PDB file of C-alpha atoms in Angstrom:
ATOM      1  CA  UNK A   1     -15.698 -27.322  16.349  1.00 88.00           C
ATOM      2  CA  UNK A   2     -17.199 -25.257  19.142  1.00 89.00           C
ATOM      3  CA  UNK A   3     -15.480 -27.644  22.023  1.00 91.00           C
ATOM      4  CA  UNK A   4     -12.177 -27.233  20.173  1.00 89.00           C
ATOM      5  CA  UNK A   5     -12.251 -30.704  18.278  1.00 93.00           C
ATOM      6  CA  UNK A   6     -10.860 -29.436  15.132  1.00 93.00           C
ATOM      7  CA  UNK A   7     -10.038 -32.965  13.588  1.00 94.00           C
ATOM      8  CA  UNK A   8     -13.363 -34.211  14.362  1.00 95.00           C
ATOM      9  CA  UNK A   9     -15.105 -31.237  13.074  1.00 95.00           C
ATOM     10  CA  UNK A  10     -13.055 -31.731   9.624  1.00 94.00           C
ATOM     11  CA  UNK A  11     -13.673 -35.803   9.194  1.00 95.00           C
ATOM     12  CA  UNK A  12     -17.797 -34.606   9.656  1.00 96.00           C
ATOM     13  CA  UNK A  13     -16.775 -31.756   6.609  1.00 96.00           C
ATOM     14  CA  UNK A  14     -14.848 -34.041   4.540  1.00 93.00           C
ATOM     15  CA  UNK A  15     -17.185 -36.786   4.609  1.00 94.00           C
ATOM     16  CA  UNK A  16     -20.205 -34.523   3.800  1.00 95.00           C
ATOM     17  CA  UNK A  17     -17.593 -32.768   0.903  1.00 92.00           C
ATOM     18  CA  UNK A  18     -17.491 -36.217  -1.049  1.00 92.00           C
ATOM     19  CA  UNK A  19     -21.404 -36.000  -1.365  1.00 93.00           C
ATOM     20  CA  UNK A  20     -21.733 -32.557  -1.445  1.00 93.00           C
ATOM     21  CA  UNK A  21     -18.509 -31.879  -3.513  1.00 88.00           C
ATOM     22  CA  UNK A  22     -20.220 -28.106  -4.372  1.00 89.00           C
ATOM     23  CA  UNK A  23     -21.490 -27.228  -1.407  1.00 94.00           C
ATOM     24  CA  UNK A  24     -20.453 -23.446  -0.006  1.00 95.00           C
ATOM     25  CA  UNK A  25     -21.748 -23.673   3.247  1.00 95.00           C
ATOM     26  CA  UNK A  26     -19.557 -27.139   3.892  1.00 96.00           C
ATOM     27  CA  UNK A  27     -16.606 -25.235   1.697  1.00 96.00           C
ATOM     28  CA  UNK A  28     -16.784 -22.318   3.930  1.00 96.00           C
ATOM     29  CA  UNK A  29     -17.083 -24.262   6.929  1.00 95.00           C
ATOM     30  CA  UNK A  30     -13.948 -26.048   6.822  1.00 96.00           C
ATOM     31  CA  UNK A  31     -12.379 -22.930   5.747  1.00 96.00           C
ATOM     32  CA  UNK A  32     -13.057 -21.099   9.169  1.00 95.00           C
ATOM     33  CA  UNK A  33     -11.542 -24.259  11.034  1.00 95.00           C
ATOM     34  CA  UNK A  34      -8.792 -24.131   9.418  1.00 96.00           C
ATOM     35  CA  UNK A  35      -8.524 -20.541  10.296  1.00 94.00           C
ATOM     36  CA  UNK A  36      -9.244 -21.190  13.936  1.00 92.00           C
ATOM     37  CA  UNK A  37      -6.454 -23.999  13.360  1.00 93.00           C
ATOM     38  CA  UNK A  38      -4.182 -20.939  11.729  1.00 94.00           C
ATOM     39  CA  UNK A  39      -3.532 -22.974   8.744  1.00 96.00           C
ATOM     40  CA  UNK A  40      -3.208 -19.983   6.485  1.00 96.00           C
ATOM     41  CA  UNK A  41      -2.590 -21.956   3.161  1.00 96.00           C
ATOM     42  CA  UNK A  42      -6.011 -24.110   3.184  1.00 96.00           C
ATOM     43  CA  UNK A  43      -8.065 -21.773   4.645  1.00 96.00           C
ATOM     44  CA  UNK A  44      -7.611 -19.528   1.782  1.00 97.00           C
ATOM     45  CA  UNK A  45      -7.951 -22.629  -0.370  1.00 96.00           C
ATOM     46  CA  UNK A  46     -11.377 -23.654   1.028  1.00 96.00           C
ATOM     47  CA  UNK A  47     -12.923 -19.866   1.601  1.00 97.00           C
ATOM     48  CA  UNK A  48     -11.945 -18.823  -2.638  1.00 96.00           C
ATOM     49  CA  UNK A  49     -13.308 -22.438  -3.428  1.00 96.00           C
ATOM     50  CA  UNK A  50     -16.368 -21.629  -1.373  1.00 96.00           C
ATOM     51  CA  UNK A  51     -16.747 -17.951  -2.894  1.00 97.00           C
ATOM     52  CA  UNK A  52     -16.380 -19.562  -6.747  1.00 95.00           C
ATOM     53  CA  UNK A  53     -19.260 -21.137  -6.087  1.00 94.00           C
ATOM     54  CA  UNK A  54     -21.217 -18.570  -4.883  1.00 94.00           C
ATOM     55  CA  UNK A  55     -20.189 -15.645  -6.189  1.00 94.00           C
ATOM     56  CA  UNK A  56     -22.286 -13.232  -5.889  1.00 94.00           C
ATOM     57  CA  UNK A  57     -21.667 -13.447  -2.257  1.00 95.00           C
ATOM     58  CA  UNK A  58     -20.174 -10.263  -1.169  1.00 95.00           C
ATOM     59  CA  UNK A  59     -19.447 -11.749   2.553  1.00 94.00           C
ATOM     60  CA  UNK A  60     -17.971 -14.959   1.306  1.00 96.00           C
ATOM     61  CA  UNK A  61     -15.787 -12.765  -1.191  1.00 96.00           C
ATOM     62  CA  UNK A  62     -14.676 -10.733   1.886  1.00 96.00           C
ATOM     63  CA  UNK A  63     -13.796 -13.972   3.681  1.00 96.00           C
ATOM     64  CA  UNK A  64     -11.617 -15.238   0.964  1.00 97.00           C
ATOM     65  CA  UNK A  65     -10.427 -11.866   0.190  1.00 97.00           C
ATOM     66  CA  UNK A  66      -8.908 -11.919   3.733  1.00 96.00           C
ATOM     67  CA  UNK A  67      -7.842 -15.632   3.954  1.00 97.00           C
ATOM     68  CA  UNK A  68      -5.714 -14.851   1.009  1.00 97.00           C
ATOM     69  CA  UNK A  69      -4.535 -11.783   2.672  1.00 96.00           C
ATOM     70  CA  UNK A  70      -3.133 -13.927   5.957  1.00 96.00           C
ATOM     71  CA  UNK A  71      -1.763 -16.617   3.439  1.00 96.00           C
ATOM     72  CA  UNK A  72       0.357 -13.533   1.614  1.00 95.00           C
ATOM     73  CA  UNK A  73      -0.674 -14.255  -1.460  1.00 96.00           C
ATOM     74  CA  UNK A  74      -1.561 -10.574  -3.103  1.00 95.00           C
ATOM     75  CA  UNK A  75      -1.972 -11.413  -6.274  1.00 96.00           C
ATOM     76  CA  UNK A  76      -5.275 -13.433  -5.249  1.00 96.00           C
ATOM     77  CA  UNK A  77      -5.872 -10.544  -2.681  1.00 97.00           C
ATOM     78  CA  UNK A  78      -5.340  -8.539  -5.213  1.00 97.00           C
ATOM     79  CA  UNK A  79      -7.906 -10.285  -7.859  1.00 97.00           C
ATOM     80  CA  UNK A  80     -10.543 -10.453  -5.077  1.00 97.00           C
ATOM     81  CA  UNK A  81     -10.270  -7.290  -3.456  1.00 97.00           C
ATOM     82  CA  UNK A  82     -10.980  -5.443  -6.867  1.00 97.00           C
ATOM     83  CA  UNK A  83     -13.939  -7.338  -7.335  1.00 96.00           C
ATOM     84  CA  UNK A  84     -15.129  -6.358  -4.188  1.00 96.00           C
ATOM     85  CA  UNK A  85     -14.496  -2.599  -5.632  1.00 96.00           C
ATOM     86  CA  UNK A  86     -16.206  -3.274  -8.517  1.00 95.00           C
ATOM     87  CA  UNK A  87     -19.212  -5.433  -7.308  1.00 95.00           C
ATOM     88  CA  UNK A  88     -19.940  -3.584  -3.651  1.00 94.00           C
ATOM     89  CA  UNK A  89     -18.372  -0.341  -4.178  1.00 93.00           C
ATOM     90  CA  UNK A  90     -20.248   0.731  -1.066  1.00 92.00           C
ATOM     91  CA  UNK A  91     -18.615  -1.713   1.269  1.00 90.00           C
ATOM     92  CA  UNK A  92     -15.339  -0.820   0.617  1.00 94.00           C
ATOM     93  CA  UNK A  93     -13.825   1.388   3.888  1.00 92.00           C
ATOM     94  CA  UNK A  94     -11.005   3.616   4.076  1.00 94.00           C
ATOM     95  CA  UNK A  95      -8.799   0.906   4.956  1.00 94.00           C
ATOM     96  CA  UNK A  96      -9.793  -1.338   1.815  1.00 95.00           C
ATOM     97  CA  UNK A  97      -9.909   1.536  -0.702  1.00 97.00           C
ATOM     98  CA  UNK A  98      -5.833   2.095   0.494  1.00 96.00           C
ATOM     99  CA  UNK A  99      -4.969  -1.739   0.714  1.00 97.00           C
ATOM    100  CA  UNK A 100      -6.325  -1.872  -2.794  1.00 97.00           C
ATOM    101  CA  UNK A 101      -4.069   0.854  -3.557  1.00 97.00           C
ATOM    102  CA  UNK A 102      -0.821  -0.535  -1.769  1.00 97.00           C
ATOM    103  CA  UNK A 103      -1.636  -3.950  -4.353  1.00 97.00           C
ATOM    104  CA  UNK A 104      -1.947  -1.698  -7.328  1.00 97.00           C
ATOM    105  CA  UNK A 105       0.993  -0.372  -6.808  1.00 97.00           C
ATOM    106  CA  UNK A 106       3.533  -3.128  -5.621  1.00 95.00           C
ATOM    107  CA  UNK A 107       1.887  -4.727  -9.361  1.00 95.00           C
ATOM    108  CA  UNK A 108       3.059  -1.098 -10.702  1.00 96.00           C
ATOM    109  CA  UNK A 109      -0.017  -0.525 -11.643  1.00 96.00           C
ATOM    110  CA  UNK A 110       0.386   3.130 -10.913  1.00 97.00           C
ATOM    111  CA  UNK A 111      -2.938   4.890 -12.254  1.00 96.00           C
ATOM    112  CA  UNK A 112      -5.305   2.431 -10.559  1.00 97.00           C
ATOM    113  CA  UNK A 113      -3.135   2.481  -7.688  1.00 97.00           C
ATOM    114  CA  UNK A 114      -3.487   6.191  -7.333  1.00 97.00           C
ATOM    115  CA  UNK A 115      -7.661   6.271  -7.747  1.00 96.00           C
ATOM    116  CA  UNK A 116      -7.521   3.509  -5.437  1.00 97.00           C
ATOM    117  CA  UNK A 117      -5.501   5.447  -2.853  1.00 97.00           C
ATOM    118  CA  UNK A 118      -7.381   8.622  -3.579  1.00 95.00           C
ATOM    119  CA  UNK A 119     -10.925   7.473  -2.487  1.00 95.00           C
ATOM    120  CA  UNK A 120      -9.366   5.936   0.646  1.00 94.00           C
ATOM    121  CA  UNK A 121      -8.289   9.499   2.086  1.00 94.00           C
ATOM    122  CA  UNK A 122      -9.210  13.061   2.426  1.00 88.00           C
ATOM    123  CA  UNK A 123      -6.882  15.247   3.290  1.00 84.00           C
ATOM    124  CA  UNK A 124      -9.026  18.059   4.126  1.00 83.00           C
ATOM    125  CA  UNK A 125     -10.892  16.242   6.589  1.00 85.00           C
ATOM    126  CA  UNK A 126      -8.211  14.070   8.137  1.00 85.00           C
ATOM    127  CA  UNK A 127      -4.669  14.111   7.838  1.00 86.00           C
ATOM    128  CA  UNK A 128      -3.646  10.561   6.385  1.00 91.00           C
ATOM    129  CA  UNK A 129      -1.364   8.524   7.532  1.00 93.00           C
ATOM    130  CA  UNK A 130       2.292   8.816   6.815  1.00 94.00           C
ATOM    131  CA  UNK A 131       3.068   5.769   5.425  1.00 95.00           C
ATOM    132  CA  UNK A 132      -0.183   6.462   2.869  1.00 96.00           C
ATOM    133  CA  UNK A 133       1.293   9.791   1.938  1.00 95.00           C
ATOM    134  CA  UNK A 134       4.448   8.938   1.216  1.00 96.00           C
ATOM    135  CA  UNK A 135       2.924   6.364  -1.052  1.00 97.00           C
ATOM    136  CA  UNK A 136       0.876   8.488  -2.938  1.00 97.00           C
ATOM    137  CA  UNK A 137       3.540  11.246  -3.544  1.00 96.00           C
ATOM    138  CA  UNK A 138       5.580   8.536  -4.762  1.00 96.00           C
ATOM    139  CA  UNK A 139       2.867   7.636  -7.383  1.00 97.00           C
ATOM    140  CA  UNK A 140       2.464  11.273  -8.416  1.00 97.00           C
ATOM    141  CA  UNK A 141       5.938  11.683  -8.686  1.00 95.00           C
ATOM    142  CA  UNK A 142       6.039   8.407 -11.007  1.00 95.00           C
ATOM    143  CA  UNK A 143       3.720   9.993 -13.041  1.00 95.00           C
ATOM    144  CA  UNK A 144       5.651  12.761 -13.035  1.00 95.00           C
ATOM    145  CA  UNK A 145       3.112  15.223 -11.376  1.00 96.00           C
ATOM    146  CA  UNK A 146       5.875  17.206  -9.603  1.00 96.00           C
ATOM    147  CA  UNK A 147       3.369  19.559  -7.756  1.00 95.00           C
ATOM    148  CA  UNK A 148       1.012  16.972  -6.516  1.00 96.00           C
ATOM    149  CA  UNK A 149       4.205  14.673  -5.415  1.00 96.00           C
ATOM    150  CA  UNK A 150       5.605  17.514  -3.345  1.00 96.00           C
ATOM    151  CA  UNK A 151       2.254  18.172  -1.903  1.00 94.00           C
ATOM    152  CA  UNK A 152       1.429  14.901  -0.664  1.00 95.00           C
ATOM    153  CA  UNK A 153       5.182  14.314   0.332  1.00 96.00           C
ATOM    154  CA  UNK A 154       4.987  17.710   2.916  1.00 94.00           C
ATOM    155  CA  UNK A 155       2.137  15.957   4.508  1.00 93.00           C
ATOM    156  CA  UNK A 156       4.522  12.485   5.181  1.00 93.00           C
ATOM    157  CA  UNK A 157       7.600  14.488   5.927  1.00 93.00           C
ATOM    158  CA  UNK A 158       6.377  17.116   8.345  1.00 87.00           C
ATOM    159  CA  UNK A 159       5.853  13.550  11.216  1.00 86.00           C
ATOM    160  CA  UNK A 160       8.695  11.841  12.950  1.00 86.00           C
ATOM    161  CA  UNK A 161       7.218   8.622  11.690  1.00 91.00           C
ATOM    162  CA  UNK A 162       9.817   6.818   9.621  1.00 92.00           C
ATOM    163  CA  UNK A 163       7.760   7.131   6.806  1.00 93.00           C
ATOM    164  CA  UNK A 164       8.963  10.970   6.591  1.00 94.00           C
ATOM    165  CA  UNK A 165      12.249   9.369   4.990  1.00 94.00           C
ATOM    166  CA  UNK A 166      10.878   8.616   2.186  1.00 94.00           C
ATOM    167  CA  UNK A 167       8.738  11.805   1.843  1.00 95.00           C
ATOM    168  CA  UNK A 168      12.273  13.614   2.593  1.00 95.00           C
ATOM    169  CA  UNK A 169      14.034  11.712  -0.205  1.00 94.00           C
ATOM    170  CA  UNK A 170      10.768  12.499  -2.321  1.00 95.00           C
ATOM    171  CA  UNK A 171      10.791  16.149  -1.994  1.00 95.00           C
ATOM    172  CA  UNK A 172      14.768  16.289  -2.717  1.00 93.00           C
ATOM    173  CA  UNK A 173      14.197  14.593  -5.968  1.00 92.00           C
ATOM    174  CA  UNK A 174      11.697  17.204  -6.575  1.00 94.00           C
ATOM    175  CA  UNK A 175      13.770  20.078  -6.006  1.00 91.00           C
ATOM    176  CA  UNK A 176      17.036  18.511  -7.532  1.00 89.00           C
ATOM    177  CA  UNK A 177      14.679  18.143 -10.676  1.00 89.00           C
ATOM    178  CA  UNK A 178      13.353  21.545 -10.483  1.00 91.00           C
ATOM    179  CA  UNK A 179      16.636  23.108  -9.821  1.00 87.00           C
ATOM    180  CA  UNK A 180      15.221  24.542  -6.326  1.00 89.00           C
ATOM    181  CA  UNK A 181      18.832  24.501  -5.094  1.00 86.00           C
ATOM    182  CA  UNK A 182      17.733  26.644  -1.813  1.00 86.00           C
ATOM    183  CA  UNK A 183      14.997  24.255  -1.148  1.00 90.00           C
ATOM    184  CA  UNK A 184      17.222  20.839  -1.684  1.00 88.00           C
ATOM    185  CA  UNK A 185      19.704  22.461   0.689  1.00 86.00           C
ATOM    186  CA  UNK A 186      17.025  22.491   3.532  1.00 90.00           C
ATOM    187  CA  UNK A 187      15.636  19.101   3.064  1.00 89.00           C
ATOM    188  CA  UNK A 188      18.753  17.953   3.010  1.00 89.00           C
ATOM    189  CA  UNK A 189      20.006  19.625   6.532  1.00 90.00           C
ATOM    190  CA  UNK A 190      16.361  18.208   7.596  1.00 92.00           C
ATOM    191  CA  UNK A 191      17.393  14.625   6.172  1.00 91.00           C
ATOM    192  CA  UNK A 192      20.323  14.929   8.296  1.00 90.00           C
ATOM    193  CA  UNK A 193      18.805  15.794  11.400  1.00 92.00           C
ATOM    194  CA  UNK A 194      16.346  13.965  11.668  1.00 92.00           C
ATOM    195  CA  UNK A 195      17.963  10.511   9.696  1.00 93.00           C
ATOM    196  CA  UNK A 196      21.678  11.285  10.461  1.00 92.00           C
ATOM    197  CA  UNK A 197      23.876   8.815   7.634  1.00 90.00           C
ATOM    198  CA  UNK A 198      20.345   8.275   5.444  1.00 90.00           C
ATOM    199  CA  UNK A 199      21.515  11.034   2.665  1.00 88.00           C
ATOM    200  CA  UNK A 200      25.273   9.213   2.531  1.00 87.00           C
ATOM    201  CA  UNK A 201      23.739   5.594   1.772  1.00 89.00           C
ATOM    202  CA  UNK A 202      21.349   6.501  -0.653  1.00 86.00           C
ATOM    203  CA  UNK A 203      21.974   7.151  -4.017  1.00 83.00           C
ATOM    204  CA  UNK A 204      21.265  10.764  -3.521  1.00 82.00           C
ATOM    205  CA  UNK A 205      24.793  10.925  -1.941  1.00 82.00           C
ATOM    206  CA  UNK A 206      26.058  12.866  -4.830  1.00 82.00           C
ATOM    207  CA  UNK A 207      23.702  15.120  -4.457  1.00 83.00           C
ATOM    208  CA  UNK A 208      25.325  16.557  -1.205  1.00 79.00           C
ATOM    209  CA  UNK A 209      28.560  17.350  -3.235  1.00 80.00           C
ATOM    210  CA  UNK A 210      26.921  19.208  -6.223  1.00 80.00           C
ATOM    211  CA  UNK A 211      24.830  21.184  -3.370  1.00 79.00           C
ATOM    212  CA  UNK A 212      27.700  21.863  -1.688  1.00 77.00           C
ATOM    213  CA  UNK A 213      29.815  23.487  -5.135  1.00 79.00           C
ATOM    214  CA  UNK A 214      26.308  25.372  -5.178  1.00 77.00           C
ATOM    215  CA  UNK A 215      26.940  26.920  -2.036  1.00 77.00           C
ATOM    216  CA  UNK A 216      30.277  28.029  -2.272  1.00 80.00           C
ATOM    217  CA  UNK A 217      29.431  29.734  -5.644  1.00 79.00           C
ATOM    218  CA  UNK A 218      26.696  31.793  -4.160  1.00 77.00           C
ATOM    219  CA  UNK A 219      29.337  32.900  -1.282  1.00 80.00           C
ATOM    220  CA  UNK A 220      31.861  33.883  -3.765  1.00 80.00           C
ATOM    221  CA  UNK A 221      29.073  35.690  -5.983  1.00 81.00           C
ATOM    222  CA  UNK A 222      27.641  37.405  -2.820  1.00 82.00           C
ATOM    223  CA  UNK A 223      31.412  37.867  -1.972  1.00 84.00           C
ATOM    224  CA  UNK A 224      32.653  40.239  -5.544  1.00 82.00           C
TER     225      UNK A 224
END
């Protein structure tokens, strides 16, 4: 494996598989070479077979968690990476506290997605990343915490990272729903600054019309 003989390495590990059908250190083995090979599919096959039979193996579930990662399939990311939460609570970084969140969430799982999310991040010690704040204020505002969902979508919108689209479109809902008229009308000049055509494709086109009948009724009222 070492000298780059990948197909002789795997005839050794097959050969010893048939005798040692159960083995995890043979199971894992052949999993890394098919990694190094970037065979996606079977090294995610190999690695989870390996980790079944050991597992209480927190770096073998890490492996597979990861193998299944690369091979995109999230519902077995998914699967492992909460048992990692669960069994090695400890080991679990930033990173893997918000991936575990993103899962949660694409499942619509949004509760667990959201106390995934929130032990990933701190806001008062570092500002997250758009992408994760837009995400979260979209939770909150599925769970219709309006306050929380505008907070966390200020953080996402104040970046020019295209993530602040969403947060833009995030906070107009919130103000539509809240009937913050004077607040919609400023995220939506901000939408069209700094996304020019975004408001018109979306289906908070509309809202640009009903805005606009707003306006001219508060200049005829300031008018008389």
């Amino acid at each position: 494996s070492h000298s780059g003989d990948f197909a002789g390495a795997l005839a050794i590990l097959e050969n010893l598989s048939t005798q040692y059908p159960n083995d995890t250190e043979i199971l894992r083995q052949i999993g890394e070479i098919y990694q190094a090979q970037n065979n996606a599919t079977m090294a995610a096959f190999y690695l989870s077979e390996a980790y079944r039979q050991n597992p209480q193996n927190v770096e073998l579930l890490y492996q597979a968690y990861r193998a299944q990662e690369t091979a995109g399939d999230s519902d077995s990311a998914l699967r492992l990476l909460e048992t990692l939460s669960e069994m090695d609570p400890a080991s679990m970084g930033s990173t893997q506290w918000v991936r575990l969140g993103e899962l949660r969430a694409e499942a619509n799982r949004y509760e667990p997605a959201l106390q995934a999310y929130l032990k990933g991040v701190n806001p008062d010690k570092e500002t997250p990343a758009p992408k994760t704040s837009a995400a979260i204020g979209d939770l909150f505002i599925k769970l219709n915490n309006l306050p929380l969902a505008e907070r966390w979508f200020t953080l996402a919108a104040d970046s020019n990272d295209p993530n602040a689209l969403t947060a833009l479109f995030g906070l107009l809902e919130i103000n539509l729903r809240n009937r913050n008229w004077e607040a919609a009308e400023l995220n939506m000049k901000r939408l069209d600054a700094q996304f020019p055509g975004a408001l018109d494709a979306s289906e908070w086109s509309q809202a640009r019309t009903e805005l606009q009948r707003w306006r001219a009724a508060q200049e005829k009222m300031k008018a008389e």
